[in-house]
Tab-separated table of C-alpha atoms and ligand atoms in Angstrom:
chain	number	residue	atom	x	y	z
A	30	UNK	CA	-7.602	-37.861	21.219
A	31	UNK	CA	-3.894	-36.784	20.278
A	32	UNK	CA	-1.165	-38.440	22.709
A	33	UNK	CA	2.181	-38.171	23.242
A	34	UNK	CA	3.778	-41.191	24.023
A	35	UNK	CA	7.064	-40.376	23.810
A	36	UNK	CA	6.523	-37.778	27.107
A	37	UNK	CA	4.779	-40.761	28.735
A	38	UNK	CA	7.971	-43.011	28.288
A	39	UNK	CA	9.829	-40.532	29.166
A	40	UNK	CA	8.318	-40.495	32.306
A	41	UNK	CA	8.193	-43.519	33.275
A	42	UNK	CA	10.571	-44.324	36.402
A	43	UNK	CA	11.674	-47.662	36.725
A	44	UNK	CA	14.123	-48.345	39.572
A	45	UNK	CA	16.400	-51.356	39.627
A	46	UNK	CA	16.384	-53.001	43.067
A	47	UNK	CA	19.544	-51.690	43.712
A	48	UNK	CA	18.823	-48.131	42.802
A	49	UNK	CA	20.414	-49.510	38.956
A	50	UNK	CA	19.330	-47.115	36.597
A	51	UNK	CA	17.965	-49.895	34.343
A	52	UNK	CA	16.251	-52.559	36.728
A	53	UNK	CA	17.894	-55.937	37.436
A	54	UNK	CA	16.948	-58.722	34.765
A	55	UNK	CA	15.026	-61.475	36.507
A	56	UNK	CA	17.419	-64.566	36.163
A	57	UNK	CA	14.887	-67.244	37.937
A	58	UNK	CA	11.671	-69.310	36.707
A	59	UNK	CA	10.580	-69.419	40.140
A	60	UNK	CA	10.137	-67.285	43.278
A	61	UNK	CA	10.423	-68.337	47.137
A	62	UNK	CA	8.048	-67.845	49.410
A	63	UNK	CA	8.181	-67.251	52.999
A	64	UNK	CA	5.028	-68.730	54.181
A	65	UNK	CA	2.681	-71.586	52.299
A	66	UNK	CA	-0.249	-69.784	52.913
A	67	UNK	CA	1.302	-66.495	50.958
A	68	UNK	CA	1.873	-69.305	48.304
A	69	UNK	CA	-1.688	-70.535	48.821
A	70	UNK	CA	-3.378	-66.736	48.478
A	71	UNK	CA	-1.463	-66.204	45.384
A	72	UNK	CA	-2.675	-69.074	43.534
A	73	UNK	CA	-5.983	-67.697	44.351
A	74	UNK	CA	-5.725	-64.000	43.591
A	75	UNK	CA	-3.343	-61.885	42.358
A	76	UNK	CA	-0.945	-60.129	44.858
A	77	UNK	CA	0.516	-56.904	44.170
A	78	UNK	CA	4.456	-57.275	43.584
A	79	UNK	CA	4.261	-61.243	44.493
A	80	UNK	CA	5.804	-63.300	41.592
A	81	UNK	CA	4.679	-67.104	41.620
A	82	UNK	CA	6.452	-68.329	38.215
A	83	UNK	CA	8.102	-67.108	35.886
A	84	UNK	CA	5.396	-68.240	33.135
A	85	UNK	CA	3.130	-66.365	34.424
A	86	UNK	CA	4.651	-62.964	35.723
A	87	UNK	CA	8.425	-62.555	36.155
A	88	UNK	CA	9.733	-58.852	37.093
A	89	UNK	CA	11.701	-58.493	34.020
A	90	UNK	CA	8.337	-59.209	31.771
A	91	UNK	CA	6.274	-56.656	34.456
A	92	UNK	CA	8.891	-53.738	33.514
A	93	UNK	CA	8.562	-53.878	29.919
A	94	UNK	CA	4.775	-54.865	30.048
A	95	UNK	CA	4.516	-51.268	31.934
A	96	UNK	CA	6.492	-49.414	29.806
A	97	UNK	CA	4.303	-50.806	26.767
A	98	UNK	CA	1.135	-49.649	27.983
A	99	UNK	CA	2.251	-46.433	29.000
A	100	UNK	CA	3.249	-46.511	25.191
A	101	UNK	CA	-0.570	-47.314	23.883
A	102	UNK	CA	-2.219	-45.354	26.751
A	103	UNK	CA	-3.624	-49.000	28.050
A	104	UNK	CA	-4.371	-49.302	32.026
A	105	UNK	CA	-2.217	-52.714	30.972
A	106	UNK	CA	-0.344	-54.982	29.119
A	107	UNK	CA	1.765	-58.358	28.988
A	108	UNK	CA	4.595	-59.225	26.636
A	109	UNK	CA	4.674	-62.818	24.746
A	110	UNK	CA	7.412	-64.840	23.089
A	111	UNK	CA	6.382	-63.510	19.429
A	112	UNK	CA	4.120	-60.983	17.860
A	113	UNK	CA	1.628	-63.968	15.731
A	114	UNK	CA	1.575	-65.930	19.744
A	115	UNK	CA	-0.150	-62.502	20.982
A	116	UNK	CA	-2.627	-62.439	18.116
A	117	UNK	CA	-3.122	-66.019	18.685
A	118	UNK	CA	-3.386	-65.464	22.314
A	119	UNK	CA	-5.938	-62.661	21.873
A	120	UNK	CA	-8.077	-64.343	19.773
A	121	UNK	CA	-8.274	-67.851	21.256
A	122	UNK	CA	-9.040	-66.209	25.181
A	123	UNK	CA	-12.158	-63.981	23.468
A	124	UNK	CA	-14.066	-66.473	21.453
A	125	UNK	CA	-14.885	-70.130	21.431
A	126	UNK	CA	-16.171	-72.916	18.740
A	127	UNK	CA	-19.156	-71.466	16.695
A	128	UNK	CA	-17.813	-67.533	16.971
A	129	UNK	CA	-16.856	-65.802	14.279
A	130	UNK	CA	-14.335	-62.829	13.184
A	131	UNK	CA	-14.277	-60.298	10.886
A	132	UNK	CA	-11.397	-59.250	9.532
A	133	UNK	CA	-9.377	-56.986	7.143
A	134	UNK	CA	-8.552	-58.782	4.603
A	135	UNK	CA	-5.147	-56.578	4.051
A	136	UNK	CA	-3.115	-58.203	7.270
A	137	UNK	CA	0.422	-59.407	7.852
A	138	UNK	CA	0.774	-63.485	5.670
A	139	UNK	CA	1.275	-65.159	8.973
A	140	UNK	CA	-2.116	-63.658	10.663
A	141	UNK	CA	-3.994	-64.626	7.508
A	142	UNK	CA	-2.616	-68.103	8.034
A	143	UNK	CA	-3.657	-68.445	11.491
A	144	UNK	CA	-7.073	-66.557	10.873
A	145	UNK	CA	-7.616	-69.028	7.431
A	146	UNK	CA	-6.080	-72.154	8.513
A	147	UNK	CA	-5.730	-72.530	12.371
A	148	UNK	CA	-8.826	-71.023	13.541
A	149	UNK	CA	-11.049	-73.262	11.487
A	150	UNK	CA	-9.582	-76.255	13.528
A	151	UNK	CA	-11.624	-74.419	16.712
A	152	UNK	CA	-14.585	-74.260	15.193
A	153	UNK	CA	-13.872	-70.246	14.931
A	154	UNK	CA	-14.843	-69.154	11.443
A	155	UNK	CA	-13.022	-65.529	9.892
A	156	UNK	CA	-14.881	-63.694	7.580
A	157	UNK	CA	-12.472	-61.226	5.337
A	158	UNK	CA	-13.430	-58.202	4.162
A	159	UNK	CA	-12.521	-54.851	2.402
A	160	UNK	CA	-12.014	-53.190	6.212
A	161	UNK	CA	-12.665	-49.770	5.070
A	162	UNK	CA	-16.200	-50.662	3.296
A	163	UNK	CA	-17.746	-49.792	6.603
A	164	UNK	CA	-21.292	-51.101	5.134
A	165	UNK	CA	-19.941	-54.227	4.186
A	166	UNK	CA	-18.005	-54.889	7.846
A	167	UNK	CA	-21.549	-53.991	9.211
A	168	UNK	CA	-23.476	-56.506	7.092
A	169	UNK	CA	-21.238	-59.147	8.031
A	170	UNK	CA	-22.179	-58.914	11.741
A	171	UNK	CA	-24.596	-61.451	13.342
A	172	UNK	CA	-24.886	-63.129	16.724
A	173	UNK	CA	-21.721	-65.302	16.619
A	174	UNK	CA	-19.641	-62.490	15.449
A	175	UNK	CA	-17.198	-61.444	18.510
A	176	UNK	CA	-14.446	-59.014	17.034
A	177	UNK	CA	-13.097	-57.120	14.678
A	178	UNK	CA	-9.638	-57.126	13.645
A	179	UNK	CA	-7.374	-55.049	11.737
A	180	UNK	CA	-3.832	-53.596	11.377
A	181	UNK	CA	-3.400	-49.838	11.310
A	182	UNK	CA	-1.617	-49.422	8.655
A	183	UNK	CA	-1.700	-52.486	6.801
A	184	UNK	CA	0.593	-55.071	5.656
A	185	UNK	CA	1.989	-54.424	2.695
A	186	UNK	CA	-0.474	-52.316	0.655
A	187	UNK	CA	-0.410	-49.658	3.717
A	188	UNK	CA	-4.089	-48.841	3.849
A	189	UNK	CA	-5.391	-47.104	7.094
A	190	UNK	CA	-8.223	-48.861	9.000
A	191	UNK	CA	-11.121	-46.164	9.983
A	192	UNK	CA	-10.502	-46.862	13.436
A	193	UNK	CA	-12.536	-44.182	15.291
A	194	UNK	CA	-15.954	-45.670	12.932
A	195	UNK	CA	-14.690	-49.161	13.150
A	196	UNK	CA	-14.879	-48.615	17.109
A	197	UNK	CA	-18.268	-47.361	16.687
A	198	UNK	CA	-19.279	-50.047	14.832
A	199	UNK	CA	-17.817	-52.751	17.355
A	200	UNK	CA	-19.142	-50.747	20.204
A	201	UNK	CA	-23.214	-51.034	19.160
A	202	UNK	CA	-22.529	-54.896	18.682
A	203	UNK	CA	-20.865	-55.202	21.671
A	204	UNK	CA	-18.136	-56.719	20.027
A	205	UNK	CA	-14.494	-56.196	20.740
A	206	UNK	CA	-12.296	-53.630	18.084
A	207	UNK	CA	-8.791	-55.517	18.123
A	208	UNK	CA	-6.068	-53.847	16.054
A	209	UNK	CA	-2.514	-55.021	15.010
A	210	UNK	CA	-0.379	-51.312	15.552
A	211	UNK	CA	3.347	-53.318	14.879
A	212	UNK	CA	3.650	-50.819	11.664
A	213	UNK	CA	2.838	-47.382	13.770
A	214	UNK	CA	3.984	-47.449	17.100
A	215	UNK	CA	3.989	-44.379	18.525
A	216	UNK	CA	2.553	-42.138	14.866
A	217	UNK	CA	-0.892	-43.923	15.773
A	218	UNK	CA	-2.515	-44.731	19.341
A	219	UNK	CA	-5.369	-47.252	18.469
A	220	UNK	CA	-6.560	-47.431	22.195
A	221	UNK	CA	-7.242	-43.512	21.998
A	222	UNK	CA	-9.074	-44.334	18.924
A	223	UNK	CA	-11.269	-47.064	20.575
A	224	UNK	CA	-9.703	-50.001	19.611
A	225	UNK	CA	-10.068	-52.500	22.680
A	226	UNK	CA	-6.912	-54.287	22.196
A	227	UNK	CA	-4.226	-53.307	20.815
A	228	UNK	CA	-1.321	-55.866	19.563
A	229	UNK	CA	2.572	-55.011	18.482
A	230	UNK	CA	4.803	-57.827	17.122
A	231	UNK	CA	7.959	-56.089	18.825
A	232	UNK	CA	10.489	-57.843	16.366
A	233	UNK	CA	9.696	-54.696	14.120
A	234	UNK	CA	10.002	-51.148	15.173
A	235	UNK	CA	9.779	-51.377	19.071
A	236	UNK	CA	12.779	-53.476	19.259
A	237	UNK	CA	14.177	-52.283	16.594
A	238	UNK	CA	17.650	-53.873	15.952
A	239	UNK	CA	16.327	-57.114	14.183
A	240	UNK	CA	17.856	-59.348	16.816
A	241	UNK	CA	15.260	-61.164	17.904
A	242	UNK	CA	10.999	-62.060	17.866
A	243	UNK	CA	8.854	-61.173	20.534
A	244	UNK	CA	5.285	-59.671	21.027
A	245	UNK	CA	2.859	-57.446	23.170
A	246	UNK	CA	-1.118	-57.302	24.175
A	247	UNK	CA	-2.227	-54.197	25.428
A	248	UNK	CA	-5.430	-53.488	26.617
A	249	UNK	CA	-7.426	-53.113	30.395
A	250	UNK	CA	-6.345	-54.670	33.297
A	251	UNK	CA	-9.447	-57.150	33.287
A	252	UNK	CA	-8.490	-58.524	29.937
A	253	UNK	CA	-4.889	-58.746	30.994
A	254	UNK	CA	-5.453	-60.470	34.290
A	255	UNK	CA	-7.992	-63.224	31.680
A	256	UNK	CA	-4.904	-63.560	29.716
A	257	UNK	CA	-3.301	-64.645	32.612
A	258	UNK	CA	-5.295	-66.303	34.678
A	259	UNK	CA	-3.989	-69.725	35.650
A	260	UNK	CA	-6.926	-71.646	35.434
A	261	UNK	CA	-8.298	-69.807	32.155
A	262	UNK	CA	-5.867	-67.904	30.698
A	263	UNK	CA	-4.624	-68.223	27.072
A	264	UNK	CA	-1.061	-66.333	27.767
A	265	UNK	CA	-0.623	-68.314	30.433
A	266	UNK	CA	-1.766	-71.609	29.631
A	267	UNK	CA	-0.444	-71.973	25.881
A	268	UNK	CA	3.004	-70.227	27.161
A	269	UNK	CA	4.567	-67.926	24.629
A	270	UNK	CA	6.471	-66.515	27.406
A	271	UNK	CA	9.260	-64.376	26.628
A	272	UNK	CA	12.418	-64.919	27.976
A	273	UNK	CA	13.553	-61.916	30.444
A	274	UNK	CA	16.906	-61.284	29.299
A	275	UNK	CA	14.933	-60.224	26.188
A	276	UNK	CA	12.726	-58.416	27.744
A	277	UNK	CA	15.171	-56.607	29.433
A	278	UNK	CA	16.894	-55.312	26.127
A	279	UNK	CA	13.773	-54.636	24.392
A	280	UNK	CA	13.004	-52.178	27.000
A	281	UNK	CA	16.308	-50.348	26.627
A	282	UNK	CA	15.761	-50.075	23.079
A	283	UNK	CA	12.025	-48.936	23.497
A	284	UNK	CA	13.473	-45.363	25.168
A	285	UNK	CA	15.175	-44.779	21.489
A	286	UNK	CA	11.672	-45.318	19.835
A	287	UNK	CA	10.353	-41.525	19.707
A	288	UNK	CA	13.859	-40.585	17.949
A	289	UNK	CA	13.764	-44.070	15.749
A	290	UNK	CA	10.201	-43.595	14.258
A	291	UNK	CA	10.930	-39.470	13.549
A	292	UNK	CA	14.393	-40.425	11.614
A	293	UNK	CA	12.048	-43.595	9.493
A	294	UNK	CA	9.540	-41.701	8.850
A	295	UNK	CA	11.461	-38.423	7.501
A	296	UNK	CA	13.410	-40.957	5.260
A	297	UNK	CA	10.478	-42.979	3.654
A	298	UNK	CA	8.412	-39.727	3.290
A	299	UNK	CA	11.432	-38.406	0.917
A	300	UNK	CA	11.772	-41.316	-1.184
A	301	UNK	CA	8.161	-41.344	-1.204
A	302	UNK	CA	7.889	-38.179	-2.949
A	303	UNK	CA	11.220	-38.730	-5.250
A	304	UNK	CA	9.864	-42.048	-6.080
A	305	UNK	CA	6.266	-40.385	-6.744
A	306	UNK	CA	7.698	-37.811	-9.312
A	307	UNK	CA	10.028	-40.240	-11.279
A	308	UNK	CA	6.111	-41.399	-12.050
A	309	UNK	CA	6.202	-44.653	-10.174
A	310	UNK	CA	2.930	-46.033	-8.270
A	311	UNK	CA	3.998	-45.488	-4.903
A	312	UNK	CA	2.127	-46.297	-1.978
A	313	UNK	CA	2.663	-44.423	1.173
A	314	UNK	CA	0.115	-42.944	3.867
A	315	UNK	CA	1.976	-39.599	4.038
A	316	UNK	CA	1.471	-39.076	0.615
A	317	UNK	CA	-1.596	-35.981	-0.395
A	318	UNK	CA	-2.427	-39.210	-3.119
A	319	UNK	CA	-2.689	-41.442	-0.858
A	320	UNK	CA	-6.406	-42.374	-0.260
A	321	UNK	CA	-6.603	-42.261	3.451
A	322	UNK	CA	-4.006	-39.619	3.505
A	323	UNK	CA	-6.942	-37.459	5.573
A	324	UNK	CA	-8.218	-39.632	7.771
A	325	UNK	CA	-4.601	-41.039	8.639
A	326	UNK	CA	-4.072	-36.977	9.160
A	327	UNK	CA	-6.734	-36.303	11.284
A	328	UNK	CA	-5.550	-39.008	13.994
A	329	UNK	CA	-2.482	-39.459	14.054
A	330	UNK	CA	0.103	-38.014	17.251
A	331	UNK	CA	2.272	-35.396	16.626
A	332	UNK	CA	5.547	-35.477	15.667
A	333	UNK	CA	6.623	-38.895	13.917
A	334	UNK	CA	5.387	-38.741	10.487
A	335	UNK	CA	3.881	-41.638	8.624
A	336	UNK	CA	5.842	-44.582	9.664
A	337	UNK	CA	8.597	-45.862	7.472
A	338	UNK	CA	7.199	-48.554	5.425
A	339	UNK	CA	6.897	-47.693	1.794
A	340	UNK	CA	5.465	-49.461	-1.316
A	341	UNK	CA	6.982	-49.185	-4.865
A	342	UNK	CA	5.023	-50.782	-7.568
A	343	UNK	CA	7.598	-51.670	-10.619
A	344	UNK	CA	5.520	-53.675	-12.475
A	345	UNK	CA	6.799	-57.330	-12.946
A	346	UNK	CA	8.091	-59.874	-10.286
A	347	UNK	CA	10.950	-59.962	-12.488
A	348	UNK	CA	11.547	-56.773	-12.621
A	349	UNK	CA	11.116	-56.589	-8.795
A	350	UNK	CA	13.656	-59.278	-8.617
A	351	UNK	CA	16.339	-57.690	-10.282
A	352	UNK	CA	15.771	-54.310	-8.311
A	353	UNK	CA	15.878	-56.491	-5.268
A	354	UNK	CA	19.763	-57.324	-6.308
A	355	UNK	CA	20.619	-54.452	-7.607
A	356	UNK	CA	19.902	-52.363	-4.596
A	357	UNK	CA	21.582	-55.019	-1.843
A	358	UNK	CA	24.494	-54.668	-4.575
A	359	UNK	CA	24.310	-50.770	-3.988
A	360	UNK	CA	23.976	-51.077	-0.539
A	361	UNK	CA	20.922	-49.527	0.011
A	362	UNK	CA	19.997	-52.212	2.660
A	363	UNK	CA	19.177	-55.788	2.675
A	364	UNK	CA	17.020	-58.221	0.708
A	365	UNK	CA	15.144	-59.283	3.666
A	366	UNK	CA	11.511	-59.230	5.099
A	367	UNK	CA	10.513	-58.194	8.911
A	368	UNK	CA	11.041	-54.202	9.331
A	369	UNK	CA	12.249	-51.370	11.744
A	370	UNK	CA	15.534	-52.466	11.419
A	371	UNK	CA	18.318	-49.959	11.450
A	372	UNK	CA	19.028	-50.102	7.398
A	373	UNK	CA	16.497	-50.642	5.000
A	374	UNK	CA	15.022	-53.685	4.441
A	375	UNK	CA	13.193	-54.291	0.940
A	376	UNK	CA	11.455	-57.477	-0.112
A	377	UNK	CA	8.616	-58.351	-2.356
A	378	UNK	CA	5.527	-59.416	-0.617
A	379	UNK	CA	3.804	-60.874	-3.406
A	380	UNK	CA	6.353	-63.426	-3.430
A	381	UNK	CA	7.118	-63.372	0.241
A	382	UNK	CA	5.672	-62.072	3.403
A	383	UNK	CA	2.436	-62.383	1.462
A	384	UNK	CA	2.871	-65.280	0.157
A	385	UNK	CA	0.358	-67.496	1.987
A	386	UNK	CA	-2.538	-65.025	0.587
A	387	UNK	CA	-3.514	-67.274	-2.528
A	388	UNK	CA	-3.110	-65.402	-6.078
A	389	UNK	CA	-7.317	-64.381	-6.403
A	390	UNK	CA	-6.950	-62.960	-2.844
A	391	UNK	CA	-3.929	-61.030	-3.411
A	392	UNK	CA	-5.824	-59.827	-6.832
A	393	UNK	CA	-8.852	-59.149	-4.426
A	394	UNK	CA	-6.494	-56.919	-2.264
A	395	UNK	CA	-4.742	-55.380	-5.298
A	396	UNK	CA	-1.727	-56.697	-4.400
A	397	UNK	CA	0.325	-57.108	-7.508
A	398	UNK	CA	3.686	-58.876	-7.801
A	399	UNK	CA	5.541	-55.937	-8.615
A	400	UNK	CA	5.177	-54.347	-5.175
A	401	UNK	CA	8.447	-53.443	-3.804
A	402	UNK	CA	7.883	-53.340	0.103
A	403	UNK	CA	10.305	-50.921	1.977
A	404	UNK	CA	11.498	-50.656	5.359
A	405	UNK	CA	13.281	-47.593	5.195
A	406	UNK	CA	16.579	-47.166	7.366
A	407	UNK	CA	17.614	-44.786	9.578
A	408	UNK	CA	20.027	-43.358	7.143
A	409	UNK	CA	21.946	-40.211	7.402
A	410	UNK	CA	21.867	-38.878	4.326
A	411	UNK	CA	18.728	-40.123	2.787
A	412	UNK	CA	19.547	-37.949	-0.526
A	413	UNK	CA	22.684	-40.266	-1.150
A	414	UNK	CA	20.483	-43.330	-0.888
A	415	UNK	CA	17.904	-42.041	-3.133
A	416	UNK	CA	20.308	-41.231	-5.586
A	417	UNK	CA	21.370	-44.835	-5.869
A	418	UNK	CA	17.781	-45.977	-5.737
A	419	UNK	CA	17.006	-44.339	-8.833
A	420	UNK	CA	20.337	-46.023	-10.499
A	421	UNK	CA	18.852	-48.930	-9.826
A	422	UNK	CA	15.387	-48.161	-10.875
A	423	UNK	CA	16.446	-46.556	-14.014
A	424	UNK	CA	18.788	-49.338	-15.085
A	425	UNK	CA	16.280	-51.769	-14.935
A	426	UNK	CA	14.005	-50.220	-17.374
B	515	PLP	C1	5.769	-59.507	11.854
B	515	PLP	C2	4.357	-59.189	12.033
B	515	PLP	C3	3.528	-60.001	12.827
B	515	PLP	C4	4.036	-61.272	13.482
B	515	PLP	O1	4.965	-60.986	14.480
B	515	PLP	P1	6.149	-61.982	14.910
B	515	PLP	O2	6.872	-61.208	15.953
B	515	PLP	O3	6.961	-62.271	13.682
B	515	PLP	O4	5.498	-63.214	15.441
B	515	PLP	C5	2.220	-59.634	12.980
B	515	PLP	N1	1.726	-58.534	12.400
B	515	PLP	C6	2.478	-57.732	11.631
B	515	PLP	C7	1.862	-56.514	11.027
B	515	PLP	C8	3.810	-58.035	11.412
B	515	PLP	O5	4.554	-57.232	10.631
């Protein structure tokens, strides 16, 4: 079940048209054809290396979609204009008014708004639940119910989803295991693990230089080629296509990832444990404490730790506020949200990112307002930051 993805990036050839060593960046919305019928055939069926418009397929959007799946293991993918448009996308092309989701109720602010507020409008009702109560997700499954969804590692609270039983679950009901992976690229493989989808917001970690908002779908090349079917497609016909001079530099960055995630995760691991023994509740999956620390173990690759998102509970929004200040004052990083960016990136989710879960959910998910989230940089000399971490902390209490 282990993968390497980092070997299978590395392997990946792409040649630009003119033998560049990073391929050409597609610079038109539309392609010529030589012949009407060609034109004709292709409107029809797809045609190996035939681009129609740019909407649809464009080269630059192909070589990045390739590269993605090689990342997840998937026979294919497709990029989109923002992580939330691929969940969107995902959801909308696999059910229809009257289905319903399950769902983790521990997810990323913005999916819980969509899943809560948008979804409703189509008639498709969510139902949220404890993800890791596997009796509970199995209870909640009747005849309408068509998927399951869940992050990974999830947002902010950094729980780990039981994917290999989830998948089990969602393969005896037929119904389709789709899993938001934005906060473990390359630590955790999902589609190795059964998931049948697997989603990335690429603003975060895959990108990784906080410069711009884009997303992936990865999964078989029959769901891909529904995603983008022109007559029923949901990628296709809603649009979140994203632009190829993007594209282009998100794949450059992608062949930094392996290095990226190793330096994150080696960082938020120490101030994990430093953090742990000043006697703070700290939340972090590579933790023995944590509480899927074993399961998260016994699946995940090789070779890039735990991810680099870490939780710090301090007690008070207050207090959490004046931390916040303190520590952009010290220059640990910046008082932002979004992650994977080269510094670290703290915010408070409670207040924030989170903010759209209403206060008896967030008590539901345990979230409490003290929660320090941390993206954790790619720092040098992660002993130096720690150091004024714990000036911070201790002047504060
Ligand atoms: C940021 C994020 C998203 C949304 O992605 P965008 O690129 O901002 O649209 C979805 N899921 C998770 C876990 C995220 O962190």
């Amino acid at each position: 079940m282990k993968y390497d993805p980092a070997s299978e990036i590395q392997d990946h050839q792409v040649f630009g048209e003119f033998g560049g060593v990073n391929p050409s960046i597609t610079d038109s919305s539309t392609f010529t054809f030589m012949k009407p019928d060609t034109m004709k055939e292709l409107f029809e069926n797809e045609i190996e290396g035939c681009f129609l418009y740019s909407r649809h397929w464009n080269p630059s959007n192909k070589y990045l979609s390739e590269a993605l799946a090689k990342l997840e293991d998937t026979e294919s993918a497709q990029v989109t204009s923002s992580g939330i448009s691929a969940i969107a996308c995902t959801i909308l092309q696999i059910c229809k008014s009257g289905d319903e989701i399950i769902s983790s109720r521990t997810i990323y602010g913005g999916t819980w708004a969509l899943f809560k507020n948008i979804l409703p409008k189509f008639g498709i009702n969510v139902k949220f639940v404890d993800i890791n109560n596997l009796s509970r997700v199995k209870s909640l499954i009747n005849k309408n119910t068509k998927l399951i969804f869940c992050e990974t590692i999830s947002n902010p609270l950094l729980d780990v989803s039981d994917l290999p039983k989830l998948s089990m679950i969602a393969k005896s009901d037929n119904l389709k295991l789709v899993v938001d992976n934005t906060f473990s690229p390359m630590v955790i493989s999902p589609y190795k693990l059964g998931a049948d989808v697997v989603i990335h917001s690429l603003t975060k970690y895959i990108n990784g230089a906080s410069d711009c908002v884009a997303g992936c779908i990865c999964a078989s090349n029959e769901f891909i080629n529904e995603l983008t079917d022109i007559n029923h497609g949901m990628t296709m016909l809603l649009g979140p296509v994203l632009d190829s001079f993007r594209s282009s530099s998100i794949l450059k960055n992608l062949n930094t990832l392996h290095i990226r995630m190793k330096q994150h995760s080696m960082n938020a691991k120490y101030l994990a444990e430093k953090i742990d023994k000043m006697g703070y509740n700290v939340f972090y999956p590579g933790l023995k404490k944590h509480p899927q620390y074993n399961l998260i173990t016994s699946f995940k690759n090789d070779g890039f730790g735990y991810s680099g998102m870490l939780g710090i509970d301090v007690g008070t929004l207050d207090q959490g506020e004046k931390i916040l200040e303190s520590m952009q004052k010290e220059k640990i990083g910046y008082l932002a949200v979004s992650l994977g960016y080269y510094k670290t990136l703290f915010s408070l989710p409670g207040s924030s990112t989170s903010s759209e879960i209403p206060e008896d959910e967030q008590n539901k998910m345990g979230l409490s307002k003290g929660i320090i989230r941390f993206s954790v940089g790619l720092d040098n000399d992660i002993g130096r930051t720690f150091n004024r971490i714990k000036k911070c902390l201790k002047n504060l209490k």
